Tab-separated table of C-alpha atoms and ligand atoms in Angstrom:
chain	number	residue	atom	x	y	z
A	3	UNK	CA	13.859	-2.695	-20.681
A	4	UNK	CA	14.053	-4.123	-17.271
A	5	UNK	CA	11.781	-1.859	-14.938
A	6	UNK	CA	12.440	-1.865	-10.945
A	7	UNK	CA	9.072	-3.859	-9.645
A	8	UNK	CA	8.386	-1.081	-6.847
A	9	UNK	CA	8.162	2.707	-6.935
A	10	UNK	CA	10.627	4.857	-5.010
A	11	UNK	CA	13.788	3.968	-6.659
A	12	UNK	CA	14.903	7.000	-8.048
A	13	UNK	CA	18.420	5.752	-8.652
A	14	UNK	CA	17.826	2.814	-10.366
A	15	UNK	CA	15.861	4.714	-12.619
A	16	UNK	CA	17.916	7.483	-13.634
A	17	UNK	CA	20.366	4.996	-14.559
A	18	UNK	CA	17.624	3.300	-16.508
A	19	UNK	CA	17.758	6.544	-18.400
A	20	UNK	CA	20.941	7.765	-18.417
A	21	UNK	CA	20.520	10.468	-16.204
A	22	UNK	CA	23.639	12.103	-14.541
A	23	UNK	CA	23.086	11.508	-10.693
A	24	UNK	CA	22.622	15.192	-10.046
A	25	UNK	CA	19.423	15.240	-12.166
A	26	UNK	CA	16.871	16.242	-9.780
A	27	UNK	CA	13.921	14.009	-8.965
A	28	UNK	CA	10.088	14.953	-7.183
A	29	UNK	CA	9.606	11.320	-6.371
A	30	UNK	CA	6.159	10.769	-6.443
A	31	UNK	CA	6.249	6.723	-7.263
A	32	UNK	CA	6.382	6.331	-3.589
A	33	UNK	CA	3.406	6.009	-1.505
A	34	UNK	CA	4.604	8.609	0.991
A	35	UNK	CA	3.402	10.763	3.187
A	36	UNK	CA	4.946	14.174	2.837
A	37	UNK	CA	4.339	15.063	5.997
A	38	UNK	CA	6.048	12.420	7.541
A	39	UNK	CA	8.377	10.973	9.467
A	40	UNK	CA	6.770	13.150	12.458
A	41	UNK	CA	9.442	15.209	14.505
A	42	UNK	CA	9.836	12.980	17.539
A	43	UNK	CA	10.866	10.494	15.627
A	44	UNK	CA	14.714	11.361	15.055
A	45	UNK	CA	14.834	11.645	18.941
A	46	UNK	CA	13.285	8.564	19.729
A	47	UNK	CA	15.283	6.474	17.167
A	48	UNK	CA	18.653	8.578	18.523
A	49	UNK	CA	17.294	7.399	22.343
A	50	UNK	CA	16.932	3.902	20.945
A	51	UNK	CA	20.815	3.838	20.296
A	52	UNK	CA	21.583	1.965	23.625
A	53	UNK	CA	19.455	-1.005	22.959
A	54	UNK	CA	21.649	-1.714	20.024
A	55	UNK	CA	23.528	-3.869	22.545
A	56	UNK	CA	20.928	-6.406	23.323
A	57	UNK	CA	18.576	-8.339	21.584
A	58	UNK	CA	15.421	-7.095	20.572
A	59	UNK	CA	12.362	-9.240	23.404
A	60	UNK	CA	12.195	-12.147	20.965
A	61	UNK	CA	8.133	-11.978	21.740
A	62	UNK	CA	7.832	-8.387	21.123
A	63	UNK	CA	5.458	-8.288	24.207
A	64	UNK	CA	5.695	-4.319	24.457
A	65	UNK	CA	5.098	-3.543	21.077
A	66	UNK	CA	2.170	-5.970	20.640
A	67	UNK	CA	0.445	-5.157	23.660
A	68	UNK	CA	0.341	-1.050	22.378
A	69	UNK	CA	-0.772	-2.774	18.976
A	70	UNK	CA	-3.628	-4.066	20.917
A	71	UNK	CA	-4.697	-1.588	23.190
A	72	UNK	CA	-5.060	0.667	20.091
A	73	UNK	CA	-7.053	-1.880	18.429
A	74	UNK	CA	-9.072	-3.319	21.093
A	75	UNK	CA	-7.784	-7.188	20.737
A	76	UNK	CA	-5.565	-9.238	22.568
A	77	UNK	CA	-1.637	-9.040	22.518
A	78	UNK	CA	-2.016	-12.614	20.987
A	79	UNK	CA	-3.370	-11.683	18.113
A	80	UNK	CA	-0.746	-9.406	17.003
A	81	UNK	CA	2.073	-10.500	14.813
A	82	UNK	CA	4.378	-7.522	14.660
A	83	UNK	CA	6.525	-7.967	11.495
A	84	UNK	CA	9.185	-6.199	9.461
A	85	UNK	CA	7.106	-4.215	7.717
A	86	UNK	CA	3.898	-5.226	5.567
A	87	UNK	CA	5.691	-7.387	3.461
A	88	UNK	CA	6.751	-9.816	5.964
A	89	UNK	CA	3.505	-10.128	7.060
A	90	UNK	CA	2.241	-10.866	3.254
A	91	UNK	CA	4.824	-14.028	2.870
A	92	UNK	CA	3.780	-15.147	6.463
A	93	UNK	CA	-0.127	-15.280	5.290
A	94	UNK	CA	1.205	-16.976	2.219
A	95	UNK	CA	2.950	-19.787	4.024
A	96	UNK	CA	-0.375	-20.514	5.422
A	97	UNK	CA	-1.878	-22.006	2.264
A	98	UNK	CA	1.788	-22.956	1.531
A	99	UNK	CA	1.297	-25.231	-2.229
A	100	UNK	CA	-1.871	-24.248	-2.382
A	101	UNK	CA	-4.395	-22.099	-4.527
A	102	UNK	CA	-4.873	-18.067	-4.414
A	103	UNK	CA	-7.055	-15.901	-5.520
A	104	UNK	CA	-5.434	-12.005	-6.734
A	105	UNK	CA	-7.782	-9.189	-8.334
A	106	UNK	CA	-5.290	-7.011	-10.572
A	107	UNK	CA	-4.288	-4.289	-10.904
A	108	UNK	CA	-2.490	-4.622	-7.171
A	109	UNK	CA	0.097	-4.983	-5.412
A	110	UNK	CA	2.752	-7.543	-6.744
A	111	UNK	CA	4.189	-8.811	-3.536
A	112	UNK	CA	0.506	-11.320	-3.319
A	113	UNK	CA	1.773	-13.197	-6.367
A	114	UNK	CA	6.020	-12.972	-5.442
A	115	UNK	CA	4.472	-14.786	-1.579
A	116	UNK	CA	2.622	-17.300	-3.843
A	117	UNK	CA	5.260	-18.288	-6.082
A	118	UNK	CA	7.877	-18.646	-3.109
A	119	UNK	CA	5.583	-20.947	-1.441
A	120	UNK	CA	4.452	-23.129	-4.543
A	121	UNK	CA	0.880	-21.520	-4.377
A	122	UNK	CA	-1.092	-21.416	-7.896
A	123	UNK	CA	-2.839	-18.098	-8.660
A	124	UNK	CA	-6.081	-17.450	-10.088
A	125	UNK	CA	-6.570	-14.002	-11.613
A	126	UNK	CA	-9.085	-12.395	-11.790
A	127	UNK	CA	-9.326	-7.690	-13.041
A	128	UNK	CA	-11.002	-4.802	-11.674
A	129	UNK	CA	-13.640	-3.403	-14.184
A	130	UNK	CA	-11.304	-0.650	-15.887
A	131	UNK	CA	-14.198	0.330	-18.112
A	132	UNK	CA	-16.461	1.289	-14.927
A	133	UNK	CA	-13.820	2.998	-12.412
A	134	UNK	CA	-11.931	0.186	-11.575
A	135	UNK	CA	-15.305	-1.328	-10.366
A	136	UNK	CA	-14.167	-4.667	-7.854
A	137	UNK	CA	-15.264	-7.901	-9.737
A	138	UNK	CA	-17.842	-8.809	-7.250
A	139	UNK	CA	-19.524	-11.757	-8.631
A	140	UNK	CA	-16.711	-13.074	-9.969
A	141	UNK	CA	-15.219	-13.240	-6.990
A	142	UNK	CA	-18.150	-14.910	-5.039
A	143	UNK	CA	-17.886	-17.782	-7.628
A	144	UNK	CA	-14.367	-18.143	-7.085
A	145	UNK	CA	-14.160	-18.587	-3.789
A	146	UNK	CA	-14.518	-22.284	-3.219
A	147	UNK	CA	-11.726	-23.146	-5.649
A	148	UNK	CA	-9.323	-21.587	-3.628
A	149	UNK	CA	-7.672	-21.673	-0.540
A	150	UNK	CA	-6.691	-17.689	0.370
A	151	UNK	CA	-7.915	-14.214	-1.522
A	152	UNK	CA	-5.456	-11.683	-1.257
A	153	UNK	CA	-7.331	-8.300	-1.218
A	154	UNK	CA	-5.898	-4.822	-1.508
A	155	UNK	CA	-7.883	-1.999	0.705
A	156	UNK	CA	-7.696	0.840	-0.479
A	157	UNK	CA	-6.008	-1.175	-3.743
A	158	UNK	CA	-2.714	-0.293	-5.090
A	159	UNK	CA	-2.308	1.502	-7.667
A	160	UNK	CA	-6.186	2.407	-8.145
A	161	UNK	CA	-6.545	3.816	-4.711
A	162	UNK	CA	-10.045	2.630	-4.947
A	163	UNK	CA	-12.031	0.156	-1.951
A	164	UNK	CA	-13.756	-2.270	-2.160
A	165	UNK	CA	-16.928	-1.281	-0.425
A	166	UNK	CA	-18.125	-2.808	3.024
A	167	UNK	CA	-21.428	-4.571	1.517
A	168	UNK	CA	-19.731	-6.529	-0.814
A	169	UNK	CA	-16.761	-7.175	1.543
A	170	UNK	CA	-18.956	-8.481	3.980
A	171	UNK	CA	-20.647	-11.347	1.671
A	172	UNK	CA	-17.083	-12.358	0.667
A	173	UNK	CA	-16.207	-12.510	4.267
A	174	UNK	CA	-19.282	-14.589	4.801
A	175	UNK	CA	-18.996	-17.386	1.545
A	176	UNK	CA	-15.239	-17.407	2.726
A	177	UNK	CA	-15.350	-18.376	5.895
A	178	UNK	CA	-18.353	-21.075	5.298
A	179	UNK	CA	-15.590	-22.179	2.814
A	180	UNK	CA	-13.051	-22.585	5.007
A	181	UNK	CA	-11.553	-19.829	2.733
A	182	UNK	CA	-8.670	-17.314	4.707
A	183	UNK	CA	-9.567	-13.718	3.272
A	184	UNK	CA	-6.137	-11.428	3.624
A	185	UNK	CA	-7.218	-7.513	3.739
A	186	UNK	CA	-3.937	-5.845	3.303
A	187	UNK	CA	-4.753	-2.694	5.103
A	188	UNK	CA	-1.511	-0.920	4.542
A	189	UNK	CA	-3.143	2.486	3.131
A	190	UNK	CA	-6.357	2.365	5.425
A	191	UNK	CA	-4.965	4.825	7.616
A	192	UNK	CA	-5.651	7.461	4.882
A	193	UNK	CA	-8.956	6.347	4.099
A	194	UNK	CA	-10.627	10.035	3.092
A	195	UNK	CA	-14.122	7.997	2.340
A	196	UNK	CA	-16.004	6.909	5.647
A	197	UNK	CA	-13.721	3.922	7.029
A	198	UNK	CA	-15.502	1.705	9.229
A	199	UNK	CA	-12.624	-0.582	11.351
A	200	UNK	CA	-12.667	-3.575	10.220
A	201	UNK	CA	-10.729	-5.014	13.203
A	202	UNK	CA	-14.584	-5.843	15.110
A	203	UNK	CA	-15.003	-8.281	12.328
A	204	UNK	CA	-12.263	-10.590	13.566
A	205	UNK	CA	-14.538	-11.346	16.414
A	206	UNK	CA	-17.065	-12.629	14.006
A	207	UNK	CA	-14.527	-14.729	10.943
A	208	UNK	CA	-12.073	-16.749	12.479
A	209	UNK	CA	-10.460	-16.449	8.634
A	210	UNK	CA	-9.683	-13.039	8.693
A	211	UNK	CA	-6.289	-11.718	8.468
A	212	UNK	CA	-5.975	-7.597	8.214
A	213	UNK	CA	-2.240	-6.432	7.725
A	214	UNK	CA	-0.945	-3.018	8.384
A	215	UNK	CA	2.011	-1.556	7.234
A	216	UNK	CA	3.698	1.644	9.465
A	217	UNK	CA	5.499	2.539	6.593
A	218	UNK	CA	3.300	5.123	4.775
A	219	UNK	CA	1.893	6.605	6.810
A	220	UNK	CA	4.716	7.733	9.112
A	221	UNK	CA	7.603	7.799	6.328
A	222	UNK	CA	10.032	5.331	7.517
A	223	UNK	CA	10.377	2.471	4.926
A	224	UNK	CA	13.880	2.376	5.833
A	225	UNK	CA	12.669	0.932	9.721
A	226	UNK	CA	10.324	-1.831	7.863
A	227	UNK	CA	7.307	-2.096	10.341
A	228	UNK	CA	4.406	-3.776	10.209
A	229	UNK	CA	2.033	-6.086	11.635
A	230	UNK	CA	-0.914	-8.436	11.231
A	231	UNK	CA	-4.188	-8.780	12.807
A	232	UNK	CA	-5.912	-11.928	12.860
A	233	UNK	CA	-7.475	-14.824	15.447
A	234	UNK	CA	-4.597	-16.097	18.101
A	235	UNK	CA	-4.740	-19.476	16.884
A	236	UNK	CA	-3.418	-18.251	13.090
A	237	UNK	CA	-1.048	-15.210	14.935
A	238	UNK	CA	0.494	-17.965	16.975
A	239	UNK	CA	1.070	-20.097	13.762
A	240	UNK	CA	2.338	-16.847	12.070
A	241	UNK	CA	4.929	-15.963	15.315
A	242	UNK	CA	5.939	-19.035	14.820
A	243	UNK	CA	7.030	-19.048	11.294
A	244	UNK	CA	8.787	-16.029	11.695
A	245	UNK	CA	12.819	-15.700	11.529
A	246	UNK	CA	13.923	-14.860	15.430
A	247	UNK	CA	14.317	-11.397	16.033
A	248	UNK	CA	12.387	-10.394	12.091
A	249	UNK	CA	12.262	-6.617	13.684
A	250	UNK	CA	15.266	-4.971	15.238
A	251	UNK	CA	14.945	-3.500	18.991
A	252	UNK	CA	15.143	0.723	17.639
A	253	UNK	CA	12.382	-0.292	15.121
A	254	UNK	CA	9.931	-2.153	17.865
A	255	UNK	CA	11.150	0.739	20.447
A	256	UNK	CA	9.147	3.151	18.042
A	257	UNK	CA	5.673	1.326	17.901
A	258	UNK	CA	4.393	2.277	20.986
A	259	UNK	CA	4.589	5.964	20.421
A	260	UNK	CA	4.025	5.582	16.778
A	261	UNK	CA	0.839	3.365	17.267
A	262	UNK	CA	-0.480	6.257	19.852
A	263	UNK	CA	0.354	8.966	17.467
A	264	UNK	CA	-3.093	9.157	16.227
A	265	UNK	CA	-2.792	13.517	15.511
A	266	UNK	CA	-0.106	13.241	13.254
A	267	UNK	CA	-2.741	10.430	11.650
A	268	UNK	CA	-5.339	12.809	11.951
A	269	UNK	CA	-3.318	16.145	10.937
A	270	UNK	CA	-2.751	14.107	7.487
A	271	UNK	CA	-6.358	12.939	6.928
A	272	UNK	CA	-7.077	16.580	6.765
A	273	UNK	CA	-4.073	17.900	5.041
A	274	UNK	CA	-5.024	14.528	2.318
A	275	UNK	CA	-8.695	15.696	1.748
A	276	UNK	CA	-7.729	19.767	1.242
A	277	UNK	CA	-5.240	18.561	-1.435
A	278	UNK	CA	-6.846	16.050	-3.091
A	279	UNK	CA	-9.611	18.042	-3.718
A	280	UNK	CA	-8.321	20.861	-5.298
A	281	UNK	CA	-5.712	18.838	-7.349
A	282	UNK	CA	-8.091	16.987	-8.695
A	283	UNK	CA	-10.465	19.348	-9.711
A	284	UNK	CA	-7.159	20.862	-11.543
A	285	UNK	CA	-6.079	17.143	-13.419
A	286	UNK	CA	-9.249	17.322	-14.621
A	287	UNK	CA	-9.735	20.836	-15.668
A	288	UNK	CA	-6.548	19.794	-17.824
A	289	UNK	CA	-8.460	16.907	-19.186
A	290	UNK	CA	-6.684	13.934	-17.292
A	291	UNK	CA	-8.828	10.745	-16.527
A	292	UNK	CA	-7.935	10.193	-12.597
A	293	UNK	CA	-8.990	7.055	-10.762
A	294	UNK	CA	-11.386	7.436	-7.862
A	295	UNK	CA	-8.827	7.264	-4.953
A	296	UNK	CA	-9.723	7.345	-1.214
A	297	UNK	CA	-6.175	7.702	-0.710
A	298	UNK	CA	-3.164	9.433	-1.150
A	299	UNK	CA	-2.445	7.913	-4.234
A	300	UNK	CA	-4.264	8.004	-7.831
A	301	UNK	CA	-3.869	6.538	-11.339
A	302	UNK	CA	-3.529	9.484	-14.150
A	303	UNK	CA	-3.497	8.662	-17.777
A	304	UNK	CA	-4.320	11.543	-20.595
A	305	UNK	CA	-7.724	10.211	-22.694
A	306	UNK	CA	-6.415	12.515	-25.489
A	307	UNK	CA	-3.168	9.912	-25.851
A	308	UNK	CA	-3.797	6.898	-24.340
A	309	UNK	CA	-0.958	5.441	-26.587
A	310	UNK	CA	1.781	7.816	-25.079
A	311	UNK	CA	1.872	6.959	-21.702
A	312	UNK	CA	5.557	6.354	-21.824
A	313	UNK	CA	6.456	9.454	-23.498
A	314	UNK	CA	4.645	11.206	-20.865
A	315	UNK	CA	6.606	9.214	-18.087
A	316	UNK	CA	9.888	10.195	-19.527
A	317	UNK	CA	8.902	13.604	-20.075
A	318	UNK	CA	8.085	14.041	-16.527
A	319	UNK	CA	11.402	12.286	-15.913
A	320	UNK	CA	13.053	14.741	-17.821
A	321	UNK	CA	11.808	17.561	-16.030
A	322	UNK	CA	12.683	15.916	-12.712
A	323	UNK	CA	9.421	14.167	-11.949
A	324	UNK	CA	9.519	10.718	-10.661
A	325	UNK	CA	6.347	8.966	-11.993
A	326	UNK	CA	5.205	4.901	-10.703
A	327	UNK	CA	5.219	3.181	-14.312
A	328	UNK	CA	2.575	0.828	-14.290
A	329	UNK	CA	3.705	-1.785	-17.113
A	330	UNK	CA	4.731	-4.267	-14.264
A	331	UNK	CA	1.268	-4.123	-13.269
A	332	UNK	CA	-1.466	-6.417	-14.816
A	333	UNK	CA	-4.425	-5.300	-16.315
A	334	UNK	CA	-2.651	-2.019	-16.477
A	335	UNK	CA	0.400	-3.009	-18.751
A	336	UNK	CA	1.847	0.958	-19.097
A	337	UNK	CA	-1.546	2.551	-20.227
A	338	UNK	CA	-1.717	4.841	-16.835
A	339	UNK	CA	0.510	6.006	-14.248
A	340	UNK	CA	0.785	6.145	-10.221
A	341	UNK	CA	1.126	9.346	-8.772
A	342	UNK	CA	1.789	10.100	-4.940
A	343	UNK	CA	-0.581	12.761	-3.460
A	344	UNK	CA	2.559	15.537	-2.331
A	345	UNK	CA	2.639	18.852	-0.989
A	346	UNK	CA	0.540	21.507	-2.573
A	347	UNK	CA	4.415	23.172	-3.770
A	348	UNK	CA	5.385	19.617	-5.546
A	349	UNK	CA	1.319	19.313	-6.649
A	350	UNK	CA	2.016	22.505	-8.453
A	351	UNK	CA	5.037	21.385	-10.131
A	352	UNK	CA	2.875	18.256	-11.284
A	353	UNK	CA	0.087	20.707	-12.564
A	354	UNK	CA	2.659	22.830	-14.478
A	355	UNK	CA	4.209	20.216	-16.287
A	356	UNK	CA	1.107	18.010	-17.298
A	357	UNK	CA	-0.091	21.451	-18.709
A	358	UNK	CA	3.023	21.660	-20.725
A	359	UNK	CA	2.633	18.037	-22.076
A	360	UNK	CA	-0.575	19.140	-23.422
A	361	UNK	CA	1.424	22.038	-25.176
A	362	UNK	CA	4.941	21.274	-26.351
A	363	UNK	CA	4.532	17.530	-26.630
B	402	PLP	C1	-0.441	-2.516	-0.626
B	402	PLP	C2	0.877	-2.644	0.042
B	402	PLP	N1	1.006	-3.517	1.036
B	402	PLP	C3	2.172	-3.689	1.681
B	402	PLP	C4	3.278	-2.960	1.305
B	402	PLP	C5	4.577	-3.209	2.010
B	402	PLP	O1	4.784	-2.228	2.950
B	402	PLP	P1	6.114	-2.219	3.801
B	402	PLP	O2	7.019	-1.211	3.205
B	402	PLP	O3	5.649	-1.841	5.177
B	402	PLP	O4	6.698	-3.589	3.769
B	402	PLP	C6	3.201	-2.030	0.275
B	402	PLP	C7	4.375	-1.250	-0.156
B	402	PLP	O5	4.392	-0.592	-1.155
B	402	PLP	C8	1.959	-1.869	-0.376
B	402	PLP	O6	1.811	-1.000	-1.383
């Protein structure tokens, strides 16, 4: 069986399945937040209509500039991009035919950038036995074998961090290494764990490239914004690679308000830490293992049938629940799956039908 490589794709799954289209889906493989897009964004996309006429400023200066204001840096270091995932293949053409360096379970757009640009991966896991626990020394030795570590903060799927200490004697080997250290930062904005910016620390490593993703936070994966962070020298390289006009004129319209937006950002930080608490305490007072997110996703698997991780998908599926399978994932192969942190109603729904698996299953 042939499963789609990203979450969200409701219809390719139910035809995956079999499913009429009228069966009715809770997606919660998608990263979303539920509270999202926030209301003035309809208007400002509708007001946005007229510029469809002209070409988008080919420098983006407008959008960039907000990008930096909000982030204390210089418009120059901003490389606004359509969505996160441009800005992943532009870090990868950097160390085009190179050698990189990906800690699994994660994201799989690291490795798809690498093999477009003839990069070899290294692999190395996450400690599944101790929480996901980030392969620390492993990863100091490997640095100097390799030309860029891709690193996934908060990680998808495990919604864990890798914590600052550690982060910062990576940072350090790395850039005496010559080493360019990618953070992918498209889920820190729900960071319910103390979150210290890392945006300072591109003062201090010149190889330090954070990327940000607009998509999850504020529900639009259908505009595809994003945008990297990183020294000019490496931004301007990065602009430059870029295909003219990568981000249409409604979409870079939006990032000034979006980027300056930061109580819809804080209105879901609180909403995140209210529900994750309480679901949690419920997944486990049903006897699910949960990973140790600090974000608005998790990893569930049931300890009582490790084995049946696919029944449990399709039973969800059955009763209209949209899980992320993981067997695309390595390191993971199928033995958990993603869930999206969703309103308390769709939580419920979750709750009710994990409590039935235990049951009639
Ligand atoms: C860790 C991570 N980075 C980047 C992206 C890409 O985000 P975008 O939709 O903005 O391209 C995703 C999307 O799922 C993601 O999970």
């Amino acid at each position: 069986m042939e499963w789609p490589s990203h979450g969200g794709q409701p219809t390719q799954i139910k035809k995956l399945f079999t499913l009429s289209e009228q069966h009715p889906i809770l997606d919660f493989s998608a990263n979303l937040n539920p509270l999202g897009p926030p209301e003035w964004v309809r208007d400002a996309w509708i007001d946005s209509f007229n510029q469809i006429v002209v070409y988008p400023d080919p420098s983006y200066l407008d959008a960039r500039t907000s990008i930096a204001e909000r982030e204390g840096l210089r418009p120059e270091q901003v490389v606004l991009t359509n969505g996160g995932a441009e800005a992943i293949f532009l870090t990868a053409k950097r160390v085009q035919g190179g050698k990189a360096l990906v800690i699994h379970p994660t994201f799989g757009e690291y490795e798809q950038a690498c093999a477009h640009y003839g990069i070899h991966i290294e692999r190395l896991y996450l400690n599944e036995a101790e929480q996901f626990a980030f392969p620390y020394e492993q990863v100091l030795e490997a640095i100097s074998n390799v030309d860029v570590i891709f690193l996934c903060r908060p990680n998808n799927p495990t919604g864990t961090a890798v914590e600052e200490n550690s982060l910062r004697d990576i940072m350090d080997l790395a850039v005496h290494s010559g080493v360019l250290v990618v953070i992918d930062e498209a889920f820190a904005d729900f960071m319910i764990s103390p979150n210290k910016e890392l945006t300072t620390w591109l003062e201090t490593y010149s190889n330090l490239v954070l990327l940000r993703s607009m998509t999850k936070m504020f529900t639009i994966p259908g505009v595809r914004l994003g945008y990297a962070l990183t020294q000019e020298l490496t931004a301007s390289a990065m602009r430059a690679d870029q295909i003219p006009w990568s981000v249409n004129s409604a979409a870079a319209a939006l990032v000034p308000i979006l980027i300056r937006d930061t109580t819809f950002v804080k209105a879901t930080k609180e909403w995140l830490i209210e529900q994750w608490t309480s679901l949690r305490s419920n997944l486990i007072a049903l006897g699910y293992d949960v990973s140790s997110t600090c974000t608005n996703f998790y990893l569930l698997r049931d300890p009582q049938r490790i084995e049946q991780t696919q029944e449990l998908y399709v039973f969800l599926l059955n009763n209209g629940l949209l899980a992320r399978h993981t067997t695309t994932f390595p390191g993971l192969d199928g033995r958990y799956l993603r869930l999206a942190i969703r309103s308390s109603q769709e939580n419920e729904q979750l709750l009710q039908l994990l409590s039935r698996w235990r049951v009639e299953s």
